[in-house]
mmCIF file of C-alpha atoms in Angstrom:
data_model
loop_
_atom_site.group_PDB
_atom_site.id
_atom_site.type_symbol
_atom_site.label_atom_id
_atom_site.label_comp_id
_atom_site.label_asym_id
_atom_site.label_seq_id
_atom_site.Cartn_x
_atom_site.Cartn_y
_atom_site.Cartn_z
ATOM 1 C CA MET A 1 -15.311 27.184 -6.684
ATOM 2 C CA SER A 2 -14.267 25.758 -10.051
ATOM 3 C CA VAL A 3 -11.879 22.806 -10.242
ATOM 4 C CA ALA A 4 -9.127 25.056 -11.562
ATOM 5 C CA GLY A 5 -9.739 27.595 -8.805
ATOM 6 C CA CYS A 6 -9.770 24.881 -6.200
ATOM 7 C CA LEU A 7 -6.427 23.526 -7.393
ATOM 8 C CA ARG A 8 -4.916 27.035 -7.281
ATOM 9 C CA ALA A 9 -6.083 27.401 -3.691
ATOM 10 C CA TRP A 10 -4.593 24.021 -2.824
ATOM 11 C CA ILE A 11 -1.179 25.048 -4.080
ATOM 12 C CA TRP A 12 -1.079 27.712 -1.397
ATOM 13 C CA ILE A 13 -3.134 26.083 1.374
ATOM 14 C CA PRO A 14 -2.596 22.300 1.206
ATOM 15 C CA THR A 15 -4.806 21.496 4.198
ATOM 16 C CA LEU A 16 -7.864 22.775 2.358
ATOM 17 C CA LEU A 17 -7.889 19.841 -0.053
ATOM 18 C CA SER A 18 -10.128 17.608 2.038
ATOM 19 C CA PHE A 19 -12.370 20.451 3.143
ATOM 20 C CA SER A 20 -13.327 22.141 -0.075
ATOM 21 C CA CYS A 21 -11.873 20.587 -3.193
ATOM 22 C CA ALA A 22 -13.851 17.363 -3.630
ATOM 23 C CA ALA A 23 -17.507 16.683 -3.023
ATOM 24 C CA ALA A 24 -18.977 13.213 -2.854
ATOM 25 C CA THR A 25 -20.458 11.993 -6.120
ATOM 26 C CA PRO A 26 -24.286 11.673 -5.872
ATOM 27 C CA ARG A 27 -25.398 8.037 -5.618
ATOM 28 C CA SER A 28 -27.416 6.907 -8.619
ATOM 29 C CA PRO A 29 -30.429 4.675 -7.880
ATOM 30 C CA TYR A 30 -29.209 2.607 -10.841
ATOM 31 C CA GLY A 31 -25.665 2.254 -9.538
ATOM 32 C CA PRO A 32 -24.135 -1.030 -8.359
ATOM 33 C CA ARG A 33 -25.459 -2.895 -5.327
ATOM 34 C CA LEU A 34 -22.454 -4.457 -3.659
ATOM 35 C CA GLU A 35 -22.253 -7.829 -2.003
ATOM 36 C CA ARG A 36 -19.338 -9.697 -0.435
ATOM 37 C CA VAL A 37 -18.724 -13.286 -1.513
ATOM 38 C CA VAL A 38 -16.237 -15.250 0.591
ATOM 39 C CA VAL A 39 -13.833 -17.088 -1.704
ATOM 40 C CA LEU A 40 -11.296 -18.265 0.876
ATOM 41 C CA ASP A 41 -11.463 -18.282 4.668
ATOM 42 C CA GLY A 42 -9.033 -18.993 7.490
ATOM 43 C CA LEU A 43 -6.094 -16.950 6.180
ATOM 44 C CA ARG A 44 -3.467 -15.681 8.631
ATOM 45 C CA SER A 45 -3.705 -11.907 8.142
ATOM 46 C CA PRO A 46 -3.436 -11.906 4.320
ATOM 47 C CA TRP A 47 -1.457 -8.973 2.885
ATOM 48 C CA SER A 48 -1.179 -9.234 -0.900
ATOM 49 C CA LEU A 49 -2.302 -11.262 -3.909
ATOM 50 C CA ALA A 50 -1.032 -11.713 -7.443
ATOM 51 C CA PHE A 51 -2.990 -13.362 -10.258
ATOM 52 C CA ILE A 52 -1.137 -16.019 -12.227
ATOM 53 C CA ASN A 53 -4.364 -16.293 -14.227
ATOM 54 C CA GLU A 54 -8.081 -15.925 -13.517
ATOM 55 C CA GLU A 55 -8.225 -19.203 -11.584
ATOM 56 C CA THR A 56 -4.856 -19.213 -9.798
ATOM 57 C CA VAL A 57 -3.461 -16.652 -7.361
ATOM 58 C CA LEU A 58 -0.542 -16.237 -5.011
ATOM 59 C CA ILE A 59 -1.452 -14.849 -1.575
ATOM 60 C CA THR A 60 0.921 -13.696 1.128
ATOM 61 C CA GLU A 61 -0.083 -14.166 4.744
ATOM 62 C CA LYS A 62 1.482 -11.531 6.951
ATOM 63 C CA GLU A 63 1.610 -13.987 9.842
ATOM 64 C CA GLY A 64 2.064 -17.091 7.711
ATOM 65 C CA GLU A 65 3.137 -18.278 4.294
ATOM 66 C CA LEU A 66 3.047 -17.643 0.581
ATOM 67 C CA LEU A 67 0.107 -19.668 -0.727
ATOM 68 C CA ARG A 68 -0.684 -20.870 -4.228
ATOM 69 C CA VAL A 69 -4.481 -21.009 -4.436
ATOM 70 C CA ASP A 70 -6.873 -22.580 -6.948
ATOM 71 C CA LEU A 71 -9.904 -20.267 -6.841
ATOM 72 C CA ARG A 72 -12.189 -22.896 -8.409
ATOM 73 C CA SER A 73 -11.583 -25.604 -5.819
ATOM 74 C CA GLY A 74 -10.342 -23.484 -2.906
ATOM 75 C CA VAL A 75 -7.277 -25.708 -2.580
ATOM 76 C CA ARG A 76 -4.318 -23.829 -1.123
ATOM 77 C CA ARG A 77 -0.754 -25.040 -0.958
ATOM 78 C CA PRO A 78 2.213 -23.302 0.696
ATOM 79 C CA VAL A 79 5.080 -22.373 -1.595
ATOM 80 C CA ARG A 80 8.346 -23.875 -0.423
ATOM 81 C CA GLY A 81 11.679 -22.078 -0.408
ATOM 82 C CA LEU A 82 10.788 -18.786 1.300
ATOM 83 C CA PRO A 83 13.675 -16.836 2.867
ATOM 84 C CA GLU A 84 14.612 -18.116 6.321
ATOM 85 C CA ASP A 85 15.338 -14.662 7.772
ATOM 86 C CA ARG A 86 11.683 -13.618 8.011
ATOM 87 C CA ALA A 87 11.159 -11.822 11.316
ATOM 88 C CA PRO A 88 9.056 -13.752 13.834
ATOM 89 C CA SER A 89 5.796 -12.181 14.952
ATOM 90 C CA ALA A 90 5.861 -10.226 18.215
ATOM 91 C CA LEU A 91 2.084 -9.973 18.538
ATOM 92 C CA ASP A 92 2.172 -11.720 21.889
ATOM 93 C CA SER A 93 3.934 -8.680 23.345
ATOM 94 C CA VAL A 94 3.500 -5.887 20.754
ATOM 95 C CA ARG A 95 -0.042 -5.638 19.405
ATOM 96 C CA SER A 96 0.980 -3.072 16.804
ATOM 97 C CA ASP A 97 3.743 -5.296 15.408
ATOM 98 C CA ASN A 98 3.843 -4.771 11.629
ATOM 99 C CA SER A 99 6.440 -7.460 10.909
ATOM 100 C CA GLY A 100 5.612 -10.171 8.414
ATOM 101 C CA LEU A 101 5.451 -11.191 4.794
ATOM 102 C CA PHE A 102 4.215 -8.310 2.648
ATOM 103 C CA GLU A 103 3.829 -7.913 -1.119
ATOM 104 C CA VAL A 104 3.952 -10.648 -3.746
ATOM 105 C CA LEU A 105 4.517 -9.474 -7.309
ATOM 106 C CA LEU A 106 4.953 -11.302 -10.606
ATOM 107 C CA ALA A 107 7.502 -10.337 -13.217
ATOM 108 C CA PRO A 108 5.835 -8.336 -16.031
ATOM 109 C CA ASP A 109 6.395 -11.189 -18.518
ATOM 110 C CA PHE A 110 5.395 -14.008 -16.148
ATOM 111 C CA PRO A 111 5.360 -16.996 -16.713
ATOM 112 C CA ARG A 112 7.848 -16.703 -19.567
ATOM 113 C CA ASP A 113 10.012 -14.865 -17.052
ATOM 114 C CA PRO A 114 9.142 -16.959 -13.965
ATOM 115 C CA TYR A 115 10.336 -14.546 -11.265
ATOM 116 C CA VAL A 116 8.233 -13.788 -8.199
ATOM 117 C CA TYR A 117 9.138 -10.760 -6.065
ATOM 118 C CA LEU A 118 8.559 -10.617 -2.297
ATOM 119 C CA SER A 119 8.928 -7.900 0.330
ATOM 120 C CA TYR A 120 9.011 -8.740 4.018
ATOM 121 C CA ALA A 121 10.351 -7.819 7.449
ATOM 122 C CA ALA A 122 13.733 -9.497 7.791
ATOM 123 C CA ALA A 123 15.505 -10.308 11.068
ATOM 124 C CA HIS A 124 19.218 -10.152 11.811
ATOM 125 C CA GLY A 125 20.137 -10.827 15.418
ATOM 126 C CA GLU A 126 17.777 -8.656 17.496
ATOM 127 C CA GLY A 127 17.157 -6.193 14.657
ATOM 128 C CA ARG A 128 14.614 -5.966 11.838
ATOM 129 C CA THR A 129 14.279 -4.158 8.531
ATOM 130 C CA THR A 130 12.538 -4.240 5.138
ATOM 131 C CA LYS A 131 13.932 -6.594 2.519
ATOM 132 C CA VAL A 132 13.089 -7.268 -1.147
ATOM 133 C CA VAL A 133 13.976 -10.579 -2.833
ATOM 134 C CA ARG A 134 13.081 -12.473 -5.971
ATOM 135 C CA GLY A 135 13.072 -16.140 -6.933
ATOM 136 C CA LYS A 136 11.857 -18.384 -9.719
ATOM 137 C CA LEU A 137 8.501 -20.044 -9.151
ATOM 138 C CA LEU A 138 8.598 -23.678 -10.231
ATOM 139 C CA GLY A 139 5.274 -25.267 -9.385
ATOM 140 C CA GLU A 140 4.974 -24.842 -5.621
ATOM 141 C CA SER A 141 8.631 -24.021 -4.962
ATOM 142 C CA LEU A 142 10.605 -20.804 -4.997
ATOM 143 C CA VAL A 143 14.156 -21.450 -6.202
ATOM 144 C CA GLU A 144 17.288 -19.400 -6.895
ATOM 145 C CA VAL A 145 16.170 -16.768 -4.386
ATOM 146 C CA GLU A 146 18.334 -13.651 -4.465
ATOM 147 C CA THR A 147 18.336 -10.446 -2.430
ATOM 148 C CA LEU A 148 17.643 -7.215 -4.327
ATOM 149 C CA PHE A 149 17.505 -4.681 -1.499
ATOM 150 C CA VAL A 150 17.993 -4.465 2.277
ATOM 151 C CA ALA A 151 16.845 -1.268 4.009
ATOM 152 C CA LYS A 152 19.665 -1.159 6.562
ATOM 153 C CA PRO A 153 20.083 -0.463 9.402
ATOM 154 C CA TYR A 154 18.500 -3.364 11.238
ATOM 155 C CA THR A 155 16.910 -1.728 14.273
ATOM 156 C CA GLN A 156 15.843 -3.164 17.615
ATOM 157 C CA GLY A 157 12.502 -2.582 19.293
ATOM 158 C CA GLN A 158 10.926 -1.013 16.198
ATOM 159 C CA PHE A 159 8.091 -3.151 14.868
ATOM 160 C CA HIS A 160 6.310 -0.527 12.806
ATOM 161 C CA HIS A 161 6.013 0.950 9.323
ATOM 162 C CA PHE A 162 8.152 -1.301 7.201
ATOM 163 C CA GLY A 163 6.408 -0.254 3.971
ATOM 164 C CA GLY A 164 6.706 -3.133 1.532
ATOM 165 C CA GLY A 165 4.450 -1.953 -1.298
ATOM 166 C CA MET A 166 5.722 -2.920 -4.761
ATOM 167 C CA THR A 167 4.751 -2.533 -8.399
ATOM 168 C CA PHE A 168 6.340 -2.684 -11.831
ATOM 169 C CA GLY A 169 6.077 0.576 -13.730
ATOM 170 C CA PRO A 170 5.286 0.898 -17.434
ATOM 171 C CA ASP A 171 9.050 1.232 -17.905
ATOM 172 C CA GLY A 172 9.533 -2.343 -16.656
ATOM 173 C CA HIS A 173 11.350 -1.192 -13.516
ATOM 174 C CA LEU A 174 10.545 -2.224 -9.944
ATOM 175 C CA TYR A 175 9.220 0.450 -7.576
ATOM 176 C CA PHE A 176 8.884 -0.247 -3.857
ATOM 177 C CA THR A 177 8.302 1.550 -0.565
ATOM 178 C CA VAL A 178 10.284 1.496 2.670
ATOM 179 C CA GLY A 179 8.726 2.974 5.817
ATOM 180 C CA GLU A 180 10.623 5.054 8.368
ATOM 181 C CA ARG A 181 9.805 2.530 11.176
ATOM 182 C CA LEU A 182 9.289 5.051 13.992
ATOM 183 C CA PHE A 183 6.108 4.967 16.078
ATOM 184 C CA ASP A 184 6.505 8.363 17.811
ATOM 185 C CA GLU A 185 7.815 11.541 16.199
ATOM 186 C CA GLN A 186 9.655 12.374 19.431
ATOM 187 C CA ASP A 187 12.138 9.645 18.428
ATOM 188 C CA GLU A 188 13.135 11.484 15.242
ATOM 189 C CA PRO A 189 16.791 12.597 15.021
ATOM 190 C CA PRO A 190 17.490 16.323 14.341
ATOM 191 C CA LEU A 191 17.386 15.580 10.614
ATOM 192 C CA PRO A 192 14.288 13.362 10.323
ATOM 193 C CA ILE A 193 14.832 9.878 8.946
ATOM 194 C CA ALA A 194 12.604 10.349 5.888
ATOM 195 C CA GLN A 195 14.487 13.558 4.988
ATOM 196 C CA ASP A 196 17.971 12.107 5.512
ATOM 197 C CA LEU A 197 19.272 11.111 2.080
ATOM 198 C CA THR A 198 21.923 8.885 3.658
ATOM 199 C CA ASP A 199 19.288 6.758 5.445
ATOM 200 C CA ARG A 200 17.473 4.034 3.491
ATOM 201 C CA ARG A 201 14.264 4.331 5.532
ATOM 202 C CA GLY A 202 11.286 6.531 4.628
ATOM 203 C CA LYS A 203 11.854 6.387 0.869
ATOM 204 C CA ILE A 204 10.561 4.982 -2.441
ATOM 205 C CA TYR A 205 13.020 3.189 -4.730
ATOM 206 C CA ARG A 206 13.302 2.311 -8.398
ATOM 207 C CA LEU A 207 15.440 -0.621 -9.533
ATOM 208 C CA LYS A 208 15.736 -2.735 -12.628
ATOM 209 C CA ALA A 209 14.074 -6.141 -12.428
ATOM 210 C CA ASP A 210 17.437 -7.739 -11.543
ATOM 211 C CA GLY A 211 18.078 -5.270 -8.710
ATOM 212 C CA THR A 212 20.583 -3.043 -10.497
ATOM 213 C CA ILE A 213 20.060 0.722 -10.591
ATOM 214 C CA PRO A 214 18.787 2.397 -13.795
ATOM 215 C CA ASN A 215 21.071 5.074 -15.216
ATOM 216 C CA ASP A 216 18.209 7.571 -15.463
ATOM 217 C CA ASN A 217 17.236 7.558 -11.773
ATOM 218 C CA PRO A 218 17.134 11.078 -10.248
ATOM 219 C CA ASP A 219 20.351 12.464 -8.791
ATOM 220 C CA PHE A 220 19.923 13.165 -5.074
ATOM 221 C CA GLY A 221 23.612 13.966 -4.600
ATOM 222 C CA PRO A 222 26.824 12.005 -4.007
ATOM 223 C CA SER A 223 25.989 11.015 -0.419
ATOM 224 C CA ALA A 224 22.463 9.745 -1.148
ATOM 225 C CA VAL A 225 21.703 6.042 -0.809
ATOM 226 C CA PRO A 226 21.545 4.306 -4.214
ATOM 227 C CA GLY A 227 18.281 3.651 -6.018
ATOM 228 C CA LEU A 228 16.258 6.575 -4.635
ATOM 229 C CA TRP A 229 13.203 7.709 -6.586
ATOM 230 C CA ALA A 230 11.308 9.768 -3.960
ATOM 231 C CA VAL A 231 11.735 10.753 -0.293
ATOM 232 C CA GLY A 232 9.717 12.079 2.642
ATOM 233 C CA ILE A 233 7.706 8.877 3.203
ATOM 234 C CA ARG A 234 6.286 7.756 6.565
ATOM 235 C CA ALA A 235 4.417 4.484 6.020
ATOM 236 C CA ALA A 236 3.397 3.821 2.415
ATOM 237 C CA GLN A 237 2.099 0.271 1.799
ATOM 238 C CA GLY A 238 0.237 0.443 -1.521
ATOM 239 C CA LEU A 239 1.603 1.148 -5.019
ATOM 240 C CA THR A 240 -0.333 0.756 -8.262
ATOM 241 C CA VAL A 241 -0.204 1.800 -11.925
ATOM 242 C CA ARG A 242 -3.009 3.774 -13.543
ATOM 243 C CA PRO A 243 -4.025 1.984 -16.773
ATOM 244 C CA GLY A 244 -3.705 4.007 -19.937
ATOM 245 C CA LYS A 245 -1.861 6.808 -18.150
ATOM 246 C CA GLY A 246 1.361 5.164 -17.029
ATOM 247 C CA GLU A 247 1.124 6.966 -13.668
ATOM 248 C CA ILE A 248 2.043 5.326 -10.365
ATOM 249 C CA TRP A 249 -0.065 6.153 -7.298
ATOM 250 C CA PHE A 250 0.539 5.259 -3.671
ATOM 251 C CA SER A 251 -1.263 5.322 -0.333
ATOM 252 C CA GLU A 252 0.335 6.812 2.776
ATOM 253 C CA HIS A 253 -0.449 6.404 6.483
ATOM 254 C CA GLY A 254 -0.473 9.517 8.652
ATOM 255 C CA THR A 255 -0.312 9.486 12.456
ATOM 256 C CA ARG A 256 -3.261 11.504 13.794
ATOM 257 C CA GLN A 257 -5.249 11.701 10.562
ATOM 258 C CA GLY A 258 -3.024 12.725 7.648
ATOM 259 C CA ASP A 259 -3.800 9.630 5.517
ATOM 260 C CA GLU A 260 -3.096 10.448 1.889
ATOM 261 C CA LEU A 261 -3.147 9.469 -1.764
ATOM 262 C CA ASN A 262 -0.194 10.610 -3.841
ATOM 263 C CA ARG A 263 0.931 10.416 -7.417
ATOM 264 C CA LEU A 264 4.513 9.199 -7.534
ATOM 265 C CA LEU A 265 6.790 11.724 -9.248
ATOM 266 C CA ARG A 266 10.447 11.492 -10.133
ATOM 267 C CA GLY A 267 12.695 12.991 -7.458
ATOM 268 C CA ALA A 268 9.783 14.232 -5.344
ATOM 269 C CA ASN A 269 9.825 14.980 -1.625
ATOM 270 C CA TYR A 270 6.464 14.188 0.018
ATOM 271 C CA GLY A 271 7.310 16.113 3.132
ATOM 272 C CA TRP A 272 7.128 13.792 6.125
ATOM 273 C CA PRO A 273 7.467 14.827 8.901
ATOM 274 C CA VAL A 274 7.973 18.478 7.973
ATOM 275 C CA ARG A 275 4.642 18.568 6.145
ATOM 276 C CA THR A 276 1.521 16.570 7.008
ATOM 277 C CA THR A 277 -2.200 17.068 6.468
ATOM 278 C CA GLY A 278 -2.795 15.632 9.959
ATOM 279 C CA GLY A 279 -1.182 15.957 13.366
ATOM 280 C CA TYR A 280 1.588 14.231 15.260
ATOM 281 C CA ARG A 281 1.395 11.356 17.700
ATOM 282 C CA SER A 282 3.846 13.297 19.876
ATOM 283 C CA PRO A 283 1.946 16.561 20.546
ATOM 284 C CA ASP A 284 5.076 18.552 21.448
ATOM 285 C CA TYR A 285 7.018 17.523 18.342
ATOM 286 C CA LYS A 286 8.235 20.403 16.174
ATOM 287 C CA PRO A 287 9.963 19.349 12.949
ATOM 288 C CA PRO A 288 12.769 21.387 11.405
ATOM 289 C CA SER A 289 11.646 23.795 8.691
ATOM 290 C CA LEU A 290 14.089 22.573 5.984
ATOM 291 C CA SER A 291 13.261 25.691 3.961
ATOM 292 C CA ASP A 292 15.697 24.683 1.215
ATOM 293 C CA ARG A 293 13.425 21.810 0.113
ATOM 294 C CA THR A 294 10.317 21.698 -2.065
ATOM 295 C CA PHE A 295 7.505 19.468 -0.812
ATOM 296 C CA ILE A 296 4.795 17.865 -2.929
ATOM 297 C CA PRO A 297 1.255 18.032 -1.473
ATOM 298 C CA PRO A 298 -1.003 14.966 -1.631
ATOM 299 C CA ARG A 299 -3.646 14.575 -4.301
ATOM 300 C CA TRP A 300 -6.148 13.590 -1.604
ATOM 301 C CA ALA A 301 -6.154 13.597 2.207
ATOM 302 C CA TRP A 302 -8.878 12.151 4.422
ATOM 303 C CA LEU A 303 -10.360 14.072 7.344
ATOM 304 C CA GLN A 304 -10.612 10.901 9.451
ATOM 305 C CA THR A 305 -8.113 8.138 10.100
ATOM 306 C CA VAL A 306 -8.489 5.488 7.387
ATOM 307 C CA ALA A 307 -5.121 3.659 7.405
ATOM 308 C CA PRO A 308 -5.136 3.187 3.603
ATOM 309 C CA THR A 309 -3.319 0.129 2.330
ATOM 310 C CA GLY A 310 -3.419 -1.770 -0.977
ATOM 311 C CA LEU A 311 -5.096 -0.080 -3.923
ATOM 312 C CA ALA A 312 -5.963 -0.741 -7.567
ATOM 313 C CA PHE A 313 -7.470 1.136 -10.485
ATOM 314 C CA TYR A 314 -10.645 -0.429 -11.809
ATOM 315 C CA ASP A 315 -10.668 -1.662 -15.397
ATOM 316 C CA GLY A 316 -13.542 -4.061 -16.045
ATOM 317 C CA ALA A 317 -17.121 -4.555 -17.191
ATOM 318 C CA GLU A 318 -18.949 -5.520 -13.986
ATOM 319 C CA PHE A 319 -18.995 -1.941 -12.644
ATOM 320 C CA PRO A 320 -19.236 0.359 -15.697
ATOM 321 C CA SER A 321 -19.641 3.505 -13.606
ATOM 322 C CA TRP A 322 -16.340 2.775 -11.840
ATOM 323 C CA GLN A 323 -14.233 2.615 -14.969
ATOM 324 C CA GLY A 324 -10.893 4.346 -14.375
ATOM 325 C CA ASP A 325 -11.584 4.938 -10.681
ATOM 326 C CA LEU A 326 -9.243 3.998 -7.843
ATOM 327 C CA LEU A 327 -10.268 1.439 -5.201
ATOM 328 C CA VAL A 328 -8.535 1.759 -1.817
ATOM 329 C CA GLY A 329 -8.738 -0.463 1.257
ATOM 330 C CA GLY A 330 -8.632 0.870 4.809
ATOM 331 C CA LEU A 331 -7.683 -0.848 8.043
ATOM 332 C CA SER A 332 -8.655 1.605 10.755
ATOM 333 C CA ARG A 333 -12.399 1.919 10.102
ATOM 334 C CA GLY A 334 -12.822 -1.274 8.157
ATOM 335 C CA SER A 335 -13.435 0.665 4.973
ATOM 336 C CA LEU A 336 -13.356 0.369 1.197
ATOM 337 C CA TRP A 337 -13.189 3.531 -0.890
ATOM 338 C CA ARG A 338 -13.846 4.484 -4.500
ATOM 339 C CA VAL A 339 -11.900 7.529 -5.682
ATOM 340 C CA ASN A 340 -13.644 9.072 -8.696
ATOM 341 C CA PHE A 341 -11.433 10.597 -11.378
ATOM 342 C CA GLU A 342 -12.391 12.991 -14.159
ATOM 343 C CA ASP A 343 -9.335 13.158 -16.368
ATOM 344 C CA ASP A 344 -6.544 13.872 -13.875
ATOM 345 C CA VAL A 345 -8.673 15.423 -11.138
ATOM 346 C CA ILE A 346 -10.163 13.648 -8.116
ATOM 347 C CA VAL A 347 -13.767 14.871 -8.116
ATOM 348 C CA GLY A 348 -15.345 12.534 -5.574
ATOM 349 C CA VAL A 349 -14.548 10.012 -2.877
ATOM 350 C CA GLU A 350 -17.175 7.440 -1.900
ATOM 351 C CA GLU A 351 -17.030 5.049 1.034
ATOM 352 C CA LEU A 352 -18.423 1.647 0.073
ATOM 353 C CA LEU A 353 -20.016 -1.134 2.141
ATOM 354 C CA VAL A 354 -20.521 1.154 5.130
ATOM 355 C CA HIS A 355 -23.142 -1.266 6.484
ATOM 356 C CA ASP A 356 -20.640 -4.106 6.578
ATOM 357 C CA ARG A 357 -17.296 -2.827 7.821
ATOM 358 C CA ILE A 358 -14.365 -5.258 7.712
ATOM 359 C CA ARG A 359 -10.720 -4.231 7.866
ATOM 360 C CA THR A 360 -9.478 -4.265 4.275
ATOM 361 C CA ARG A 361 -5.805 -4.942 3.708
ATOM 362 C CA ASN A 362 -5.695 -4.999 -0.079
ATOM 363 C CA VAL A 363 -7.753 -4.546 -3.234
ATOM 364 C CA ALA A 364 -6.989 -6.230 -6.548
ATOM 365 C CA VAL A 365 -8.608 -6.457 -9.969
ATOM 366 C CA SER A 366 -8.279 -9.797 -11.748
ATOM 367 C CA PRO A 367 -7.249 -10.130 -15.414
ATOM 368 C CA ALA A 368 -10.963 -10.442 -16.302
ATOM 369 C CA GLY A 369 -11.934 -7.370 -14.265
ATOM 370 C CA ALA A 370 -13.294 -9.007 -11.071
ATOM 371 C CA VAL A 371 -12.778 -7.086 -7.827
ATOM 372 C CA TYR A 372 -11.203 -8.954 -4.904
ATOM 373 C CA VAL A 373 -10.312 -7.779 -1.403
ATOM 374 C CA LEU A 374 -8.221 -9.262 1.372
ATOM 375 C CA THR A 375 -9.571 -8.740 4.874
ATOM 376 C CA ASP A 376 -7.557 -8.816 8.088
ATOM 377 C CA THR A 377 -9.524 -9.434 11.261
ATOM 378 C CA LEU A 378 -6.652 -9.509 13.756
ATOM 379 C CA PHE A 379 -8.495 -6.410 14.915
ATOM 380 C CA ARG A 380 -12.262 -6.210 14.443
ATOM 381 C CA VAL A 381 -14.450 -3.154 14.029
ATOM 382 C CA ALA A 382 -16.993 -2.970 16.869
ATOM 383 C CA GLU A 383 -19.173 0.101 17.455
ATOM 384 C CA GLY A 384 -16.695 2.274 15.616
ATOM 385 C CA ARG A 385 -13.702 1.038 17.630
ATOM 386 C CA LEU A 386 -10.985 -1.513 16.947
ATOM 387 C CA GLU A 387 -10.776 -4.517 19.243
ATOM 388 C CA PHE A 388 -7.735 -6.821 19.289
ATOM 389 C CA THR A 389 -8.849 -10.416 18.667
ATOM 390 C CA GLY A 390 -5.461 -12.043 19.219
ATOM 391 C CA ARG A 391 -6.044 -14.333 16.226
ATOM 392 C CA PRO A 392 -4.328 -13.595 12.900
ATOM 393 C CA SER A 393 -7.196 -14.246 10.503
ATOM 394 C CA GLY A 394 -8.856 -12.979 7.358
ATOM 395 C CA GLN A 395 -10.499 -13.825 4.058
ATOM 396 C CA LEU A 396 -10.229 -13.470 0.331
ATOM 397 C CA GLN A 397 -13.542 -11.964 -0.806
ATOM 398 C CA ARG A 398 -14.948 -11.048 -4.168
ATOM 399 C CA ILE A 399 -17.017 -7.867 -4.394
ATOM 400 C CA VAL A 400 -19.890 -8.528 -6.790
ATOM 401 C CA ASN A 401 -22.524 -6.344 -8.383
ATOM 402 C CA ALA A 402 -25.940 -7.660 -7.421
ATOM 403 C CA ARG A 403 -27.521 -5.068 -9.728
ATOM 404 C CA PRO A 404 -25.961 -5.906 -13.093
ATOM 405 C CA LEU A 405 -27.794 -3.078 -14.893
ATOM 406 C CA ASP A 406 -25.369 -0.539 -13.466
ATOM 407 C CA ARG A 407 -25.337 2.485 -15.739
#
């Protein structure tokens, strides 16, 4: 089937995307040979990194701190002044606890505009929710910290799917994700959380850099929560901008399969839980039809569970054959993926480093085009299964091309 024919079929039968619309790109014998180089060890479940320059990065530890790291010397120093309402870890009793410190993001004009943006799981009494703040970075201190968004309500006993992905769009506005926080679909109210426009959970937002709402945000109606850009989200953790195109893409966790890649569109409804390319954790769950709504299908959906997280488009010289492709980390299978684009069409998806599986929390491309990943070995991959280690740990690694004549 031609690409155009395949896309027409997908409009009518969304679940066919993974089965028939993208074949793996043949591996060239002259392609890159990948090797992992450990840059920093002993991190406490690292989640995100932001490059101040090629030698200096900020790294968030999900179970720890915000670190300022010198990549040349390996010296790491905690940044003082983090918000005091960060939710404590519940890993001693809830192994699937997703609470912690999430994304770190620099203002587009950093360091002239010295703001650093953070998302994290915030605690209030016995409840938790997703929160976005910003503060000025002065050396190794965060000062003048202010709250931009709180995804109320604070809920008790829900340690899952906070979201927390953030990026600045080409328009200079802040986009961020908030998960719906449910573990089982059987706990959904009659109108599912991600479809309820009066509920802040299960959505993607767009704010100005100072937290105010742009006048040209989509109109979801008078009762909708302020700042909405898109709805129908379950557990999106990664947001990134496609260079040269101005598009924003995001990763999305399914329950039983259903992991997706989506292009972020103004006012879109991505369907959860009414539409999914996978199944439900609660086998008897039947969502409402909501026939009055239009749902946007994913641009890619995996057949297996991947748990996609942070992602970045490649723009560099070390891997010429990857130029313009999307790199995506995966937690469940300890995977790293290259999504091959031809113009605006995904034509191939390749799993990398299959001989050396390590849970990948995030992927980033440095200002000079170097590829870095953050690994999280709280769970380890053993014989195709995940084993809980009980130790929040992980590394910053650089992925290098040991065959520089990649063509």
